[in-house]
Each structure stands twice: as structure tokens, then as C-alpha cells.
Amino acid sequence: MDHMSRIETLIGSMTLAEKLGQLTMTAAGYAVTGPVIAGDSTDAIKAGTIGNLLNLFDAGHVQQLQRLAIEESRLGIPLLIGFDVIHGHRTLFPVPLGEAALFDPEAWGMTARESSHEAAADGIAMAFAPMLDVARDPRWGRSAEGPGEDPWLGAQIARAKVRGIQGGDLSAPGALAAVAKHFCAYGAVMAGRDYASVDISERSVLEIHVPPFAAALAAGVAAVMPAFTDLAGVPLTAHVGLLRGLLREQLGFDGVIVSDYNAIAELMRHGVAATLADAAALALKAGVDIDMMSNAYRLGLPAALERGSVTMTQIDAAVRRVLALKQQLGLFEQPYRRGAAAESAETRAGRRRLARSIGARAIVMLTNRNAVLPLAGSLRRLAVIGPLADAAAEMGGPWSLAGDPATHVSVLAGLRAALPGADILHASGLAIRADELPAMQPTMDICDAADAIVLCLGEAADMSGEAACRAHLGLPGQQRAYAQGVLDRARALGKPVVAILFSGRPLVVPWLIEQADAVLAAWFLGSEAGNAIADVLCGRVSPSGRTPMSWPRAVGQIPVFFGQRPSGRPADGNDHYTSRYLDIPNAPLFAFGHGLTYGRFALSNLQVTPLVASEGDTIEVRVDIANVGARAGQETVFLFTHDPIASVARPLLELKGFGKIELRPGERGTVTLCLAVSELRFLGPDLQPLIEPGEIEILVGPCAERSQLLVQPIRLRVTAAQR
Ligand code: NOJ
């Protein structure tokens, strides 16, 4: 039977309850990701009144439930099983913010593909990923789950992830349906507090928050999840303008919109619906097809239908989209294919190797004074201390629901394996959140005996991710006092201290950056964290990660990001009435894109052709790079633009590209980047895209710190402002 007629025949024969079942997704309770948990769904699956499940993995479990739907429900429609495959499944890769630091679309795609294959082998057909929320406020715990502060970067990640998760053919056994989430502007929650209100300009929504989703749509993403939050008073789950208008009509999205967890019922708490039936009607009318965990469609839509606030045509349209997705996933033809074959030991080992190499590349070396890293080969005794030194379970980070902490590698284990000849001394010193500082003596004894100290500090895995916001962005508990004790002792003894920071966000630790000899941002690197860190510490891998979020000097600077507008009174130390703080500089401690390597690079000879460009041209940007350091390394260069005079004030820097080059000491090379003139389009005063004639600055360099960028102005010759 052809696909359309199968779907239409099914819709024609479904009862209302069966239709609403296809629009319902319920947690199976194997993993818990939200506040409400449904009871046993067995009877509802048999009755055809639950058509989709989440929080279930393991092929055996999945197939058992799938069998109920296929064999025991009247119409035999397969279940769609979704899961939070956020940064790996059983094998964990770095948290998305850490992976963004790779600036490597191929790597982003590879980990997405591997995660999908692994999750598919567990019977899963839909990944609630990629998370595409641009985040400029590190207090927001969900910064860890996304691409960081920049919309252009978010769009590159979106494309790579959607292609990686879905592959070329959704019905392939290893392919999952991707869900671009959370549409949109969730990252702009007030004061960085999760689920809080969002109230930003339409321009910010369109320029900053929509582009990663537009890129996901262009890459063919199967589904979109609206954010929990409201935008200027309208919850996204009921946002007709953004869901029906922008997403469906303007951007042409005809895939599935799946609500977030209990988000339809929460329309009542938002204060826009009085009853569950009202909430259900609002969501359906806005375009939400699947109700995750509210039971609002099952319980509320019959009443809403009866009183005419929704129509059967609207219900059928949603059912059609859900069935079409099941069809595309090949679930009708082969409902048991995902999870049919166990993966080989070789496949699993290959994935661990990938996790190790991606993990090492995600590390951002923030400082490295006197080239203290890599650790000298002659080193005999190493102190590996601090609450995160032997913390295998924490290494997975947030959203590691299917990962087995027992298989994660701690820093201690990684270094022991990497340095079999060295004497590794360990004390954890204190717990991550310890309120009181325990006796320092055991730690001091170890520091006294060691040649160098690796001090592992930071957050626990559950201190970032959903509902994990922090008002203070320093080290939790008594870690600062502990670390200060270690730093003081090490200074007195003349021993180097290398600090490894674990976090799902930039931390505000200027005192540590100031005093430690080297600091590595290790995010949460996943299953192979300890091995990846050991690879960098021992010099097997030259660090190459670049921070995708600015690192603030103080919480009071937040939001601090490179894409700020100029101001009529730009900061000027000699002029009181300018835009600045009295107590700290405006600039972050580490700019977006910062990250050192074991090489040292000098950029020169920026060449841009043509210098006068027209609509339709592609501008070629070349820059020479020399490794003037003593070790090999990979340099990343960023391409920014700035439009100094436009009809709307443009950000001081806009990211438009990046490139990489590996160079041995003394070696030189050239990086070539391309920029289509159409990329210089922006939203004019009426929010319509246009391109204006005049000067554009092309800026290239190692990070978003203007003083480190080479600049070449060009002229755009377009007849007049062109739409
Ligand atoms: C709530 C989160 O916001 C969302 O990202 C996730 O996919 C769902 N829970 C399901 O766990």
C-alpha cells in the first residue's frame, strides 16, 4: 500500500481516542527526566490510546512494548520511542558546550551519528536533540547542553547534528528522528533562571535565537520541541505566531512538533489556560502535534472538540504528521529493526576511542604559564588531588541517562594508565559541595612529596543541565579555600600546579586563573574523560579546544558576549560618562574563541579579494600562519565581520567562519576562508532582510578579542539597499 493511502486509511478508521493516542507521549519510567510520571501504560498501549513513549531504552524492553502495540492493539500502529540522547547514549561524549569547543563540523556529525547508532541499537527511534538554544548567561544550567553564545556557530552545529542523527535516510536501522529544541529563545530566560520568563526584542529573537533552528530545518530535521518558557507573555507551547506562523508557514516546516515534558498542562500555571481542555486546545491550535506527559490531549481535546474550540481537521492534521514520521522511520515495515542486532565489541571499542579523541580535543587550555604543560617526561611523582580527581561518576556530566558511571574513566585512572612509571599520589581532599574544610594535612603531605600537582576542581555533574542554575559561578562548597591552601603550599615549595576545571559552563574563578600555572577547562568530557585529560597533560595530544562562550571576570558582567552593539558612548577610561564599570573592565577574562595549544602561532598577511564586492560574489579571505613555538599544534582562526555604518546598529563582531591548520614548530601555512556576500544580509529597520552598500570590515584572528584581530576593510557595491 502506498504511504499516503496507508495513513489516510488509518485515519479514516481511527476512533477519536485512537487519534489522541497517536498525539500522546508518555514516560515509561526507566529514566526520570521530569516531575510527573505516568503509571503503567500497558493497557493504554493495547487500547491504542498511547502511541509514543519516552524514557525507555534497552532493545528487550522496547520490543516488549512495541509488541503490545503491533500485536495487541486494534490497528497495530507502531510506537515511537524517544529518548534524551544529548551527548552520547551509553558511550558519553563531551557535553554539547564542550563539544562546540572543537569547531569541527565533521566531529560534531560523527558523534551524533555514533550516538544515534548506539541508541538505535537500544530500540530508540527519536533523539530529543540537538539542543540549539543560544546561551549568553552561564548562570543558566542548560548552557551546558547547547552551542554557546553565537547564533552562527549554533547554525553550523545544528546542520552537522541533524545530518549526523538522521543520516541520509530516516528508515535506516541506525537513524533516529532528530528534535531541534527548544524553539525558541529559551536561553534568554530572565536572570539565567530556568523556566523563567523571556522578554526580548523581536530582533533578538530573529537574529540570535532563530538562526540555529532555521539551519536545522534546512537540514531536514524531523521534529521541533517548543520551549517551556513564555516569550513576552505568550508561552511557546501556545505560540501561534512562532509555531504556526514562523515555523510552519514562513520556514515551511511540515514535520512533527512535540511539546516539552508536561508543557501543555503548564499552560494553566502560565496563566493562559483555565482548564486542561483549554490548554490542549491552545497547543493544538498553535501547531503542537504530540503532547509529552501532560495527558492534556487525551483528557482535554474531546471536550474542546465538542465545544468547537478545535476541529477534527486540526486533530487529523496532527495525527497525519505523526503517522508520516513513523512511516519515514520505517516503523510500519520493520517495527523491531532498531535493536534487532546487538553491536559488536569492536563497534563499542571504536566508539570509546572516538570518545577519547573528541574528549581530548574539547579541552580548552585557558592558561599555560612558562609552558608548564605538557608535563615533563622526567616527572617521577605526581599529586592528583581535589574532589574531582577520582570522580568517575561525575565525568559523564548532565544528561547521561543511559551511561554506566562504572565504565567512566577518572583523571586519576587516566593518569595512572598514561604514566605507568610514575608514582601517582592521590587525595580527594574534600567533597565537591563540602560545607566545611576538612584537615588539609593529607593533601599537604602529598603536595610536599610530589614534583607537580594536578588539582581537579569544579562542579558536580548535576550542577548543570536542566533545573541546575547557579547565582554564584565560583567553585562550590569549600573548594576555593582548599585550592588556596594547595596554591600557597605549592608556591612556597616552588612546585607547579595545573588546575583542571570541570563544569557545564564558564566559571568565574579569576583568583585561580591568576595563581595556577596552567588551567584547563575540561567541561564534562564523558566516558573517556580521564584518558582524554591524560592525553593532553602528557602531551600525546596538543590541546586545541576554543571556548564557545566568553568567560566572565565577575557575575555582574553577565551577559557578556562578543556580539554586543557599539553604544553611543563606548567605554573610554578617560571619559567618565561612557559605557563601563567602575570596578572591572568590560571585556571578559577569556574571549569567545580563546584556547591555547602547545604550539604558538603568529598570524600575518591578511588578504581579501575582491576588495570591492557585489551581490552574488564570494569573498576569499587568506591569512598566513606560522608556528613560532617549540611544539606542534593546531590553530583555529575565526572570520568575523563588522558593518560600521548601517541603517541599524550592527554588533561589533559577527562570526562568519572558522578554519584550522596543523603546524609543526617553525612551519608556516595559509588558511583560506570563503564568505558569500549574501552572508552580509541583515534585518533592516522593519526586520526584513536586506544588504546595504558601503564599508564592511573583515577581521581574522585567534579569538573574539578585537586587539588580536587582523583587519581589512572592503566595500560592498550594491545598487541601493537590496532585499
Ligand atoms: C524536559 C527538557 O526540557 C527536554 O529537553 C527533554 O527532552 C524532556 N524533558 C524529556 O526528557
XYZ file of C-alpha atoms and ligand atoms in Angstrom:
734
model
C 0.000 0.000 0.000
C 1.449 3.392 -0.796
C 2.349 5.536 2.156
C -0.248 8.208 1.824
C -3.090 5.814 1.355
C -1.963 3.779 4.357
C -2.012 6.883 6.508
C -5.349 8.099 5.145
C -6.906 4.666 5.534
C -5.711 4.509 9.111
C -7.004 7.974 9.917
C -10.318 7.046 8.337
C -10.667 4.034 10.585
C -9.436 5.533 13.869
C -11.644 6.417 16.783
C -11.092 9.792 18.453
C -9.380 8.023 21.375
C -7.014 6.255 18.989
C -6.216 9.502 17.219
C -5.433 11.194 20.507
C -3.278 8.204 21.416
C -1.080 8.973 18.438
C -0.751 12.503 19.754
C 0.317 11.339 23.208
C 3.784 10.560 24.523
C 4.133 9.033 27.969
C 7.161 8.192 30.099
C 7.813 4.546 30.614
C 9.648 5.306 33.836
C 13.005 3.641 33.092
C 14.676 7.026 33.332
C 13.239 10.083 35.021
C 13.522 13.499 33.390
C 10.618 15.467 34.796
C 8.225 15.967 37.664
C 5.271 13.781 36.656
C 5.473 10.091 35.880
C 2.648 8.112 34.363
C 1.758 4.738 35.756
C 1.668 1.518 33.813
C 0.969 2.181 30.154
C 0.417 -1.426 29.129
C -3.354 -1.288 28.875
C -3.319 2.050 27.104
C -0.854 0.753 24.513
C -3.098 -2.247 23.870
C -6.114 0.027 23.619
C -4.236 2.185 21.101
C -4.563 5.233 23.329
C -0.828 5.761 23.852
C 1.154 5.923 20.639
C 4.527 7.201 21.780
C 6.842 6.643 24.733
C 9.881 8.282 26.260
C 12.393 7.395 28.921
C 12.730 3.806 27.860
C 15.787 2.089 26.492
C 17.203 -1.377 26.023
C 16.083 -3.330 22.987
C 14.401 -6.014 25.071
C 12.198 -3.553 26.944
C 11.402 -1.536 23.857
C 10.448 -4.551 21.809
C 8.265 -5.938 24.545
C 6.179 -2.772 24.500
C 6.357 -2.476 20.732
C 4.898 -5.977 20.517
C 1.894 -4.861 22.562
C 1.220 -2.079 20.076
C 1.785 -4.152 16.952
C 0.156 -7.395 18.049
C -2.430 -6.425 20.591
C -3.777 -3.035 19.577
C -6.672 -2.911 17.135
C -4.824 -1.060 14.371
C -1.309 -2.316 15.099
C 0.293 1.121 14.744
C 3.919 1.008 15.939
C 5.075 3.031 18.929
C 7.554 5.854 18.535
C 10.165 5.712 21.292
C 12.036 8.919 22.129
C 14.962 9.466 24.460
C 17.317 12.236 25.530
C 20.369 11.291 23.506
C 22.111 14.551 24.302
C 25.840 13.830 24.174
C 26.008 10.131 23.551
C 23.917 7.296 24.817
C 25.735 4.505 26.624
C 29.063 5.878 25.457
C 29.222 9.505 26.503
C 30.953 12.209 24.526
C 31.661 15.678 25.946
C 28.616 17.748 26.923
C 27.459 19.779 23.895
C 29.033 23.039 25.101
C 32.354 21.213 25.401
C 31.923 19.612 22.010
C 31.167 23.008 20.481
C 34.743 23.916 21.516
C 36.038 21.628 18.761
C 34.858 23.959 15.995
C 34.762 20.927 13.729
C 31.554 20.077 11.819
C 32.857 16.666 10.873
C 33.456 15.756 14.502
C 30.058 17.141 15.549
C 28.436 14.955 12.893
C 30.459 11.896 13.805
C 29.496 11.893 17.482
C 25.861 12.471 16.533
C 25.942 9.513 14.172
C 27.640 7.253 16.701
C 25.197 8.265 19.432
C 22.280 7.548 17.125
C 23.591 4.147 16.145
C 24.102 3.251 19.759
C 20.665 4.499 20.803
C 19.016 2.790 17.829
C 20.627 -0.461 18.915
C 18.762 0.123 22.173
C 15.458 0.336 20.314
C 15.145 4.129 20.281
C 13.788 5.941 17.214
C 13.792 9.603 18.232
C 16.508 11.704 19.907
C 15.434 14.808 21.789
C 18.428 16.588 20.299
C 20.080 18.788 19.148
C 19.556 21.468 21.747
C 20.103 24.712 19.855
C 19.474 27.418 22.416
C 21.981 30.237 22.155
C 23.160 30.914 25.709
C 24.805 34.106 26.885
C 24.167 33.666 30.554
C 26.277 30.992 32.225
C 24.076 31.073 35.306
C 21.618 29.122 33.159
C 22.460 25.458 33.719
C 21.276 24.492 30.272
C 24.162 26.411 28.721
C 25.913 23.041 29.025
C 23.511 21.419 26.572
C 23.870 23.811 23.687
C 26.142 25.584 21.236
C 27.186 28.520 23.430
C 26.815 32.222 22.751
C 26.836 32.577 18.992
C 23.951 32.081 16.538
C 26.154 31.418 13.506
C 28.051 28.744 15.412
C 24.704 27.355 16.569
C 23.602 27.075 12.952
C 26.743 25.140 11.961
C 26.251 22.756 14.863
C 22.557 22.373 14.024
C 23.333 21.301 10.476
C 26.037 18.824 11.480
C 23.992 17.319 14.293
C 20.766 16.904 12.322
C 22.642 15.209 9.489
C 24.542 13.040 11.937
C 21.485 11.977 13.916
C 19.204 11.356 10.944
C 21.695 10.221 8.301
C 20.538 10.345 4.695
C 17.588 8.004 5.217
C 15.419 8.072 8.333
C 14.359 4.481 7.784
C 17.943 3.176 8.068
C 18.385 0.961 11.134
C 20.855 3.358 12.794
C 18.981 6.581 12.037
C 16.905 8.488 14.573
C 14.481 11.357 14.133
C 16.173 14.494 15.467
C 14.255 17.044 17.528
C 15.501 20.627 17.335
C 14.863 22.152 20.726
C 13.809 24.313 22.454
C 12.126 26.641 19.996
C 12.985 29.367 20.799
C 14.863 31.953 22.868
C 14.872 29.624 25.889
C 18.491 30.680 26.510
C 17.310 34.214 27.246
C 15.471 33.293 30.456
C 15.361 36.157 32.891
C 18.409 36.289 35.180
C 19.604 32.926 33.886
C 16.950 31.103 35.912
C 15.495 28.015 34.293
C 11.838 28.104 33.202
C 11.673 31.861 33.942
C 10.077 34.343 31.590
C 11.749 35.523 28.387
C 11.114 39.095 27.305
C 13.396 40.204 24.497
C 13.005 42.146 21.269
C 11.661 40.603 18.114
C 15.004 41.483 16.515
C 16.885 39.441 19.101
C 14.534 36.523 18.594
C 15.062 36.618 14.833
C 18.767 37.471 14.738
C 20.064 35.481 17.676
C 17.701 32.676 18.560
C 16.029 31.577 15.323
C 19.072 31.002 13.039
C 20.160 27.650 14.542
C 16.587 26.376 14.138
C 16.375 27.647 10.579
C 19.576 25.715 9.863
C 18.134 22.563 11.465
C 15.030 22.909 9.306
C 17.123 23.403 6.190
C 18.970 20.192 7.093
C 15.643 18.357 7.203
C 15.090 17.966 10.931
C 12.135 15.650 11.594
C 10.764 17.354 14.698
C 10.867 20.515 16.785
C 10.181 20.974 20.504
C 8.863 24.322 21.734
C 10.472 25.809 24.835
C 8.825 25.594 28.247
C 9.012 29.350 28.593
C 6.825 32.253 27.589
C 8.056 34.941 25.245
C 6.700 38.331 26.235
C 3.722 36.662 27.851
C 2.924 34.020 25.252
C 4.149 30.519 26.167
C 5.963 28.921 23.240
C 3.772 25.829 23.579
C 0.820 28.007 22.569
C 2.658 30.485 20.349
C 0.632 30.749 17.161
C 2.918 33.412 15.695
C 6.123 31.460 16.123
C 4.897 27.876 15.652
C 2.222 28.213 13.002
C 3.441 31.487 11.571
C 7.223 31.422 11.520
C 7.956 27.712 11.751
C 5.246 26.202 9.604
C 4.225 28.956 7.201
C 7.349 31.049 6.758
C 10.007 28.381 7.137
C 7.863 25.628 5.614
C 8.264 23.080 8.399
C 5.855 20.182 7.984
C 7.427 17.791 10.476
C 6.241 16.956 13.972
C 6.090 19.451 16.817
C 6.435 17.624 20.118
C 5.730 19.505 23.325
C 8.207 19.549 26.160
C 7.579 17.489 29.286
C 4.203 18.438 30.782
C 4.388 21.777 28.960
C 0.785 21.730 27.732
C -0.609 21.281 31.239
C 1.767 24.010 32.411
C -0.126 26.488 30.214
C -2.517 26.607 33.157
C 0.280 27.636 35.524
C 1.498 30.188 32.995
C -1.944 31.682 33.422
C -3.143 31.431 29.832
C -5.485 28.441 30.196
C -8.074 27.796 32.867
C -8.570 24.085 32.242
C -6.690 21.178 30.729
C -9.100 21.299 27.795
C -8.282 24.961 27.191
C -4.582 24.206 27.417
C -4.922 21.330 24.956
C -6.865 23.493 22.519
C -4.285 26.294 22.685
C -1.412 23.915 21.999
C -3.124 22.099 19.153
C -4.166 25.333 17.515
C -0.617 26.641 17.756
C 0.563 23.522 15.946
C 1.795 21.148 18.662
C 1.262 17.583 17.421
C 2.493 15.433 20.301
C 1.650 16.056 23.920
C 4.553 14.859 26.050
C 3.477 13.930 29.562
C 0.528 16.271 30.098
C -2.212 13.854 29.123
C -3.932 17.044 28.010
C -4.772 15.861 24.516
C -6.245 12.569 25.724
C -8.206 14.126 28.539
C -8.862 17.609 27.213
C -9.312 17.506 23.443
C -12.617 15.571 23.446
C -14.258 18.393 25.419
C -12.523 21.062 23.341
C -13.764 19.353 20.192
C -17.288 19.130 21.491
C -17.500 22.798 22.257
C -15.908 23.699 18.945
C -12.635 25.215 20.129
C -10.725 22.740 17.949
C -11.775 20.849 14.845
C -11.383 17.244 13.762
C -9.449 18.591 10.767
C -6.838 20.032 13.142
C -6.628 16.753 15.044
C -6.320 14.761 11.828
C -3.574 17.040 10.548
C -1.531 16.363 13.693
C -2.180 12.605 13.503
C -1.146 12.649 9.843
C 2.193 14.241 10.710
C 2.875 11.721 13.488
C 1.993 8.757 11.277
C 4.072 10.191 8.440
C 7.074 10.352 10.765
C 6.545 6.763 11.891
C 6.333 5.890 8.221
C 9.573 7.719 7.387
C 11.293 5.966 10.268
C 10.354 2.636 8.697
C 8.404 1.656 11.795
C 5.405 0.265 9.911
C 7.508 -2.017 7.742
C 10.029 -3.085 10.369
C 8.936 -2.101 13.882
C 11.587 -4.274 15.542
C 14.512 -3.365 13.364
C 16.066 -0.875 15.760
C 17.577 -3.072 18.403
C 17.357 -6.251 16.337
C 21.105 -6.822 16.268
C 23.461 -6.348 19.188
C 26.507 -4.245 18.435
C 29.876 -5.953 18.186
C 32.569 -5.467 20.809
C 34.646 -3.893 18.045
C 31.993 -1.267 17.335
C 31.766 -0.431 21.011
C 35.537 -0.197 21.381
C 35.728 2.100 18.348
C 33.185 4.384 19.950
C 35.221 4.589 23.143
C 38.272 5.521 21.070
C 36.242 8.249 19.407
C 35.035 9.499 22.813
C 38.652 9.715 23.952
C 39.882 11.666 20.965
C 36.867 14.004 20.884
C 37.227 14.466 24.642
C 40.870 15.493 24.328
C 40.002 17.954 21.562
C 37.200 19.535 23.609
C 39.582 20.618 26.371
C 40.261 24.344 26.357
C 43.662 25.289 27.726
C 42.918 28.638 29.342
C 46.444 29.352 30.581
C 49.835 27.670 30.459
C 52.462 29.836 32.161
C 56.088 29.084 31.376
C 54.929 26.170 29.246
C 54.364 24.097 32.366
C 52.317 21.762 30.186
C 52.780 19.202 28.827
C 54.108 17.557 31.962
C 57.799 16.795 31.732
C 58.593 13.222 30.749
C 61.124 13.108 33.582
C 58.419 13.656 36.174
C 58.594 10.969 38.855
C 55.949 11.868 41.412
C 52.641 13.477 40.569
C 49.980 14.637 43.031
C 46.463 14.179 41.615
C 44.203 15.847 44.124
C 40.873 17.556 44.635
C 37.258 16.426 44.747
C 37.105 15.700 41.013
C 40.355 13.750 40.768
C 38.841 10.361 41.396
C 35.244 11.100 40.475
C 34.442 8.696 37.640
C 30.688 9.064 38.087
C 30.831 12.836 37.619
C 32.695 12.614 34.316
C 29.530 11.853 32.337
C 28.056 15.249 33.166
C 24.351 16.087 32.948
C 22.055 14.083 30.653
C 23.850 10.798 30.854
C 20.745 8.716 31.474
C 21.904 5.529 29.748
C 25.596 5.849 30.590
C 27.125 3.471 33.105
C 29.218 5.504 35.558
C 31.164 2.376 36.431
C 32.751 2.494 32.976
C 33.758 6.175 33.097
C 37.462 6.936 33.439
C 38.518 9.328 36.208
C 41.503 11.672 35.954
C 43.334 9.507 38.453
C 42.726 6.327 36.445
C 43.642 8.078 33.204
C 46.924 9.381 34.561
C 47.805 6.076 36.198
C 47.348 4.357 32.851
C 49.259 7.053 30.966
C 52.219 7.223 33.354
C 52.877 3.656 34.447
C 56.401 4.536 35.578
C 55.412 7.497 37.731
C 54.367 7.491 41.327
C 50.840 8.941 41.412
C 49.804 10.230 44.806
C 46.164 10.955 45.452
C 43.907 12.642 47.978
C 40.465 13.941 47.145
C 40.732 16.457 49.991
C 37.045 17.255 50.281
C 33.684 16.556 48.714
C 32.513 18.715 45.796
C 29.884 20.508 47.858
C 31.531 20.196 51.299
C 30.414 22.971 53.626
C 33.414 22.622 55.878
C 37.055 22.432 55.036
C 38.478 19.148 56.300
C 42.025 18.824 57.645
C 44.495 19.807 54.911
C 47.376 17.709 56.194
C 46.893 14.627 53.965
C 46.797 16.900 50.915
C 49.825 18.872 52.099
C 51.833 15.709 52.628
C 51.105 14.642 49.086
C 51.996 18.060 47.676
C 55.261 18.003 49.633
C 56.188 14.663 48.133
C 55.243 15.418 44.513
C 57.136 17.068 41.640
C 53.947 18.621 40.239
C 50.319 18.958 41.304
C 47.199 18.299 39.249
C 44.333 19.953 41.097
C 40.883 18.773 39.966
C 38.125 21.199 40.882
C 34.654 22.191 39.778
C 31.009 21.348 39.710
C 29.241 18.049 40.187
C 27.618 16.641 37.061
C 24.157 17.570 38.303
C 25.050 21.223 38.825
C 24.454 21.979 35.178
C 21.777 20.894 32.733
C 18.054 21.309 33.294
C 16.934 22.989 36.521
C 20.570 23.499 37.521
C 21.091 27.251 37.577
C 23.575 28.971 39.845
C 23.733 32.543 41.068
C 27.370 32.225 42.113
C 29.661 30.902 39.447
C 32.640 30.141 41.603
C 33.669 26.736 42.907
C 31.014 25.034 45.038
C 31.394 24.442 48.766
C 34.799 24.945 50.303
C 36.809 24.241 47.178
C 38.242 27.743 46.965
C 39.670 27.554 50.469
C 41.052 24.100 49.717
C 42.601 25.188 46.422
C 44.082 28.302 48.011
C 45.775 26.105 50.619
C 47.274 23.990 47.854
C 48.360 27.012 45.794
C 50.050 28.635 48.788
C 51.908 25.482 49.690
C 52.954 24.857 46.088
C 54.260 28.415 45.762
C 56.290 28.011 48.932
C 57.691 24.730 47.609
C 58.217 26.037 44.064
C 56.071 23.311 42.558
C 53.807 23.789 39.551
C 50.043 23.496 39.900
C 47.877 22.504 36.953
C 44.183 23.087 37.635
C 41.569 21.046 35.796
C 38.164 22.660 35.931
C 35.020 20.586 35.468
C 31.848 22.476 34.684
C 28.926 22.743 32.317
C 29.534 26.490 31.908
C 32.284 29.074 32.167
C 33.138 29.525 35.841
C 34.108 32.788 37.478
C 37.414 31.931 39.135
C 39.831 34.797 38.387
C 41.830 34.079 41.555
C 42.571 30.552 40.307
C 43.434 31.689 36.799
C 45.811 34.216 38.367
C 47.627 31.760 40.607
C 47.681 28.346 38.939
C 50.468 27.684 36.440
C 48.016 26.202 33.963
C 44.245 25.896 33.849
C 42.314 23.515 31.622
C 38.568 23.824 31.092
C 37.540 20.188 30.908
C 33.735 20.684 30.870
C 32.328 17.184 31.344
C 34.109 15.066 28.782
C 32.111 11.849 29.072
C 33.064 8.197 29.423
C 36.723 8.639 28.455
C 37.320 11.880 30.353
C 40.330 10.737 32.379
C 42.129 9.256 29.384
C 41.421 12.350 27.295
C 42.779 14.620 30.023
C 45.853 12.426 30.459
C 46.474 12.607 26.692
C 46.625 16.394 26.906
C 48.567 16.595 30.185
C 51.203 14.184 28.926
C 51.489 15.836 25.525
C 50.161 12.994 23.389
C 47.533 15.448 22.176
C 48.155 19.173 21.817
C 45.060 20.918 23.179
C 43.011 22.685 20.513
C 39.576 23.454 22.013
C 38.329 27.057 21.878
C 35.713 28.360 24.256
C 32.267 28.806 22.649
C 31.228 31.134 25.492
C 33.038 34.148 26.909
C 34.452 33.560 30.407
C 33.331 36.413 32.665
C 35.538 38.186 35.208
C 32.560 38.642 37.507
C 28.934 37.534 37.633
C 27.974 41.216 37.437
C 29.200 41.342 33.804
C 26.690 38.760 32.663
C 25.547 38.656 29.920
C 28.991 39.177 28.442
C 29.421 38.097 24.813
C 31.322 39.285 21.780
C 28.346 40.264 19.626
C 27.461 43.403 21.575
C 26.461 46.630 19.852
C 28.781 49.656 19.854
C 26.841 52.090 22.158
C 26.769 55.851 21.610
C 29.260 56.124 24.442
C 31.717 53.273 24.013
C 33.950 52.555 27.018
C 36.742 55.081 27.441
C 38.883 55.055 30.567
C 39.470 58.809 30.223
C 35.835 59.726 29.925
C 33.573 59.223 32.906
C 30.303 59.219 31.004
C 30.949 56.108 28.936
C 29.605 52.580 28.982
C 31.737 50.791 31.534
C 32.000 49.502 35.077
C 33.831 51.463 37.724
C 35.317 48.325 39.194
C 36.202 45.948 36.327
C 36.929 46.124 32.599
C 34.086 45.441 30.164
C 35.950 42.653 28.409
C 35.561 39.085 29.622
C 38.521 37.327 31.191
C 38.693 34.998 28.182
C 37.040 35.968 24.945
C 34.927 33.653 22.830
C 37.319 31.504 20.810
C 40.147 31.681 23.334
C 42.148 28.500 23.811
C 45.894 27.837 23.848
C 47.775 24.986 22.227
C 51.259 23.590 22.749
C 52.286 25.449 19.603
C 52.401 29.244 19.417
C 51.038 30.951 16.377
C 51.608 34.230 14.621
C 49.137 35.477 12.038
C 50.111 37.831 9.233
C 49.357 38.968 5.728
C 45.571 39.101 5.696
C 44.466 39.162 2.066
C 40.912 39.725 0.993
C 39.709 39.522 -2.615
C 37.906 41.253 -4.118
C 38.233 44.491 -2.138
C 35.107 45.776 -3.845
C 32.422 43.112 -3.819
C 28.959 42.872 -5.303
C 25.870 40.850 -4.539
C 26.458 37.274 -5.679
C 30.250 37.406 -5.114
C 32.143 35.152 -2.794
C 34.930 36.882 -0.915
C 38.130 34.943 -0.396
C 39.980 35.593 2.839
C 43.525 34.295 3.278
C 45.826 34.589 6.238
C 49.335 33.269 6.786
C 50.077 31.414 9.990
C 53.436 30.444 11.434
C 54.073 28.171 14.367
C 56.678 30.156 16.268
C 56.505 27.889 19.300
C 58.511 24.819 20.238
C 55.798 22.214 19.759
C 53.323 21.137 17.128
C 49.743 22.279 17.432
C 46.516 23.028 15.662
C 45.495 26.652 15.315
C 41.907 27.757 14.768
C 41.287 31.103 13.125
C 37.977 32.899 13.160
C 36.493 35.110 10.488
C 34.390 37.996 11.752
C 32.746 40.906 10.007
C 31.666 44.296 11.226
C 29.406 46.706 9.432
C 30.474 50.092 10.842
C 27.666 52.187 9.370
C 24.289 50.620 8.666
C 20.651 51.570 8.994
C 20.541 49.503 12.187
C 23.481 49.427 14.626
C 25.300 46.167 13.952
C 27.176 44.078 16.513
C 30.862 44.926 16.978
C 31.777 41.490 15.636
C 29.744 38.904 13.759
C 31.126 35.395 13.350
C 31.052 34.191 9.743
C 33.591 31.396 9.534
C 36.494 29.489 11.020
C 39.358 27.376 9.738
C 42.060 25.170 11.175
C 45.639 24.343 10.393
C 48.143 21.889 11.942
C 51.696 23.132 12.006
C 54.965 21.729 13.308
C 57.379 24.098 15.061
C 58.834 26.542 12.559
C 56.311 25.575 9.904
C 54.081 28.119 8.126
C 50.922 27.765 6.134
C 47.891 29.623 4.864
C 44.249 29.313 5.859
C 41.686 30.228 3.228
C 38.118 31.070 4.192
C 35.212 31.960 1.972
C 32.463 34.432 2.657
C 29.458 34.779 0.371
C 28.300 38.386 0.126
C 24.788 37.112 0.817
C 26.030 36.280 4.350
C 26.234 40.026 4.958
C 22.496 40.366 4.789
C 20.909 41.603 7.989
C 17.478 42.572 9.215
C 16.748 46.187 8.410
C 14.720 48.653 10.479
C 11.488 46.842 9.528
C 13.020 43.424 10.322
C 13.139 42.479 6.648
C 16.456 41.083 5.343
C 18.498 43.488 3.276
C 22.010 44.197 2.167
C 23.397 47.723 2.179
C 26.239 49.282 0.202
C 29.298 50.654 1.992
C 32.231 49.544 4.061
C 32.498 46.170 5.779
C 35.418 45.235 7.982
C 36.802 41.739 7.556
C 38.538 40.601 10.730
C 40.542 37.432 11.234
C 42.263 36.120 14.324
C 42.525 33.581 17.114
C 39.517 34.717 19.188
C 36.906 37.437 19.502
C 39.258 39.902 21.209
C 39.470 42.806 18.772
C 43.053 43.733 19.610
C 44.150 40.283 18.378
C 42.409 40.521 15.002
C 43.847 41.494 11.635
C 41.504 43.866 9.843
C 40.880 44.602 6.180
C 38.022 46.870 5.140
C 36.235 46.131 1.880
C 33.454 47.928 0.008
C 30.129 46.454 -0.858
C 28.802 47.733 -4.140
C 25.127 47.003 -4.242
C 22.909 49.346 -6.169
C 20.852 50.519 -3.218
C 19.682 48.644 -0.175
C 18.743 45.276 -1.691
C 16.229 42.917 -0.251
C 12.487 18.369 29.568
C 13.589 19.008 28.785
O 13.385 20.399 28.704
C 13.742 18.460 27.380
O 14.917 18.988 26.824
C 13.760 16.962 27.394
O 13.922 16.459 26.085
C 12.469 16.455 28.025
N 12.388 16.948 29.386
C 12.379 14.939 28.030
O 13.216 14.405 28.975
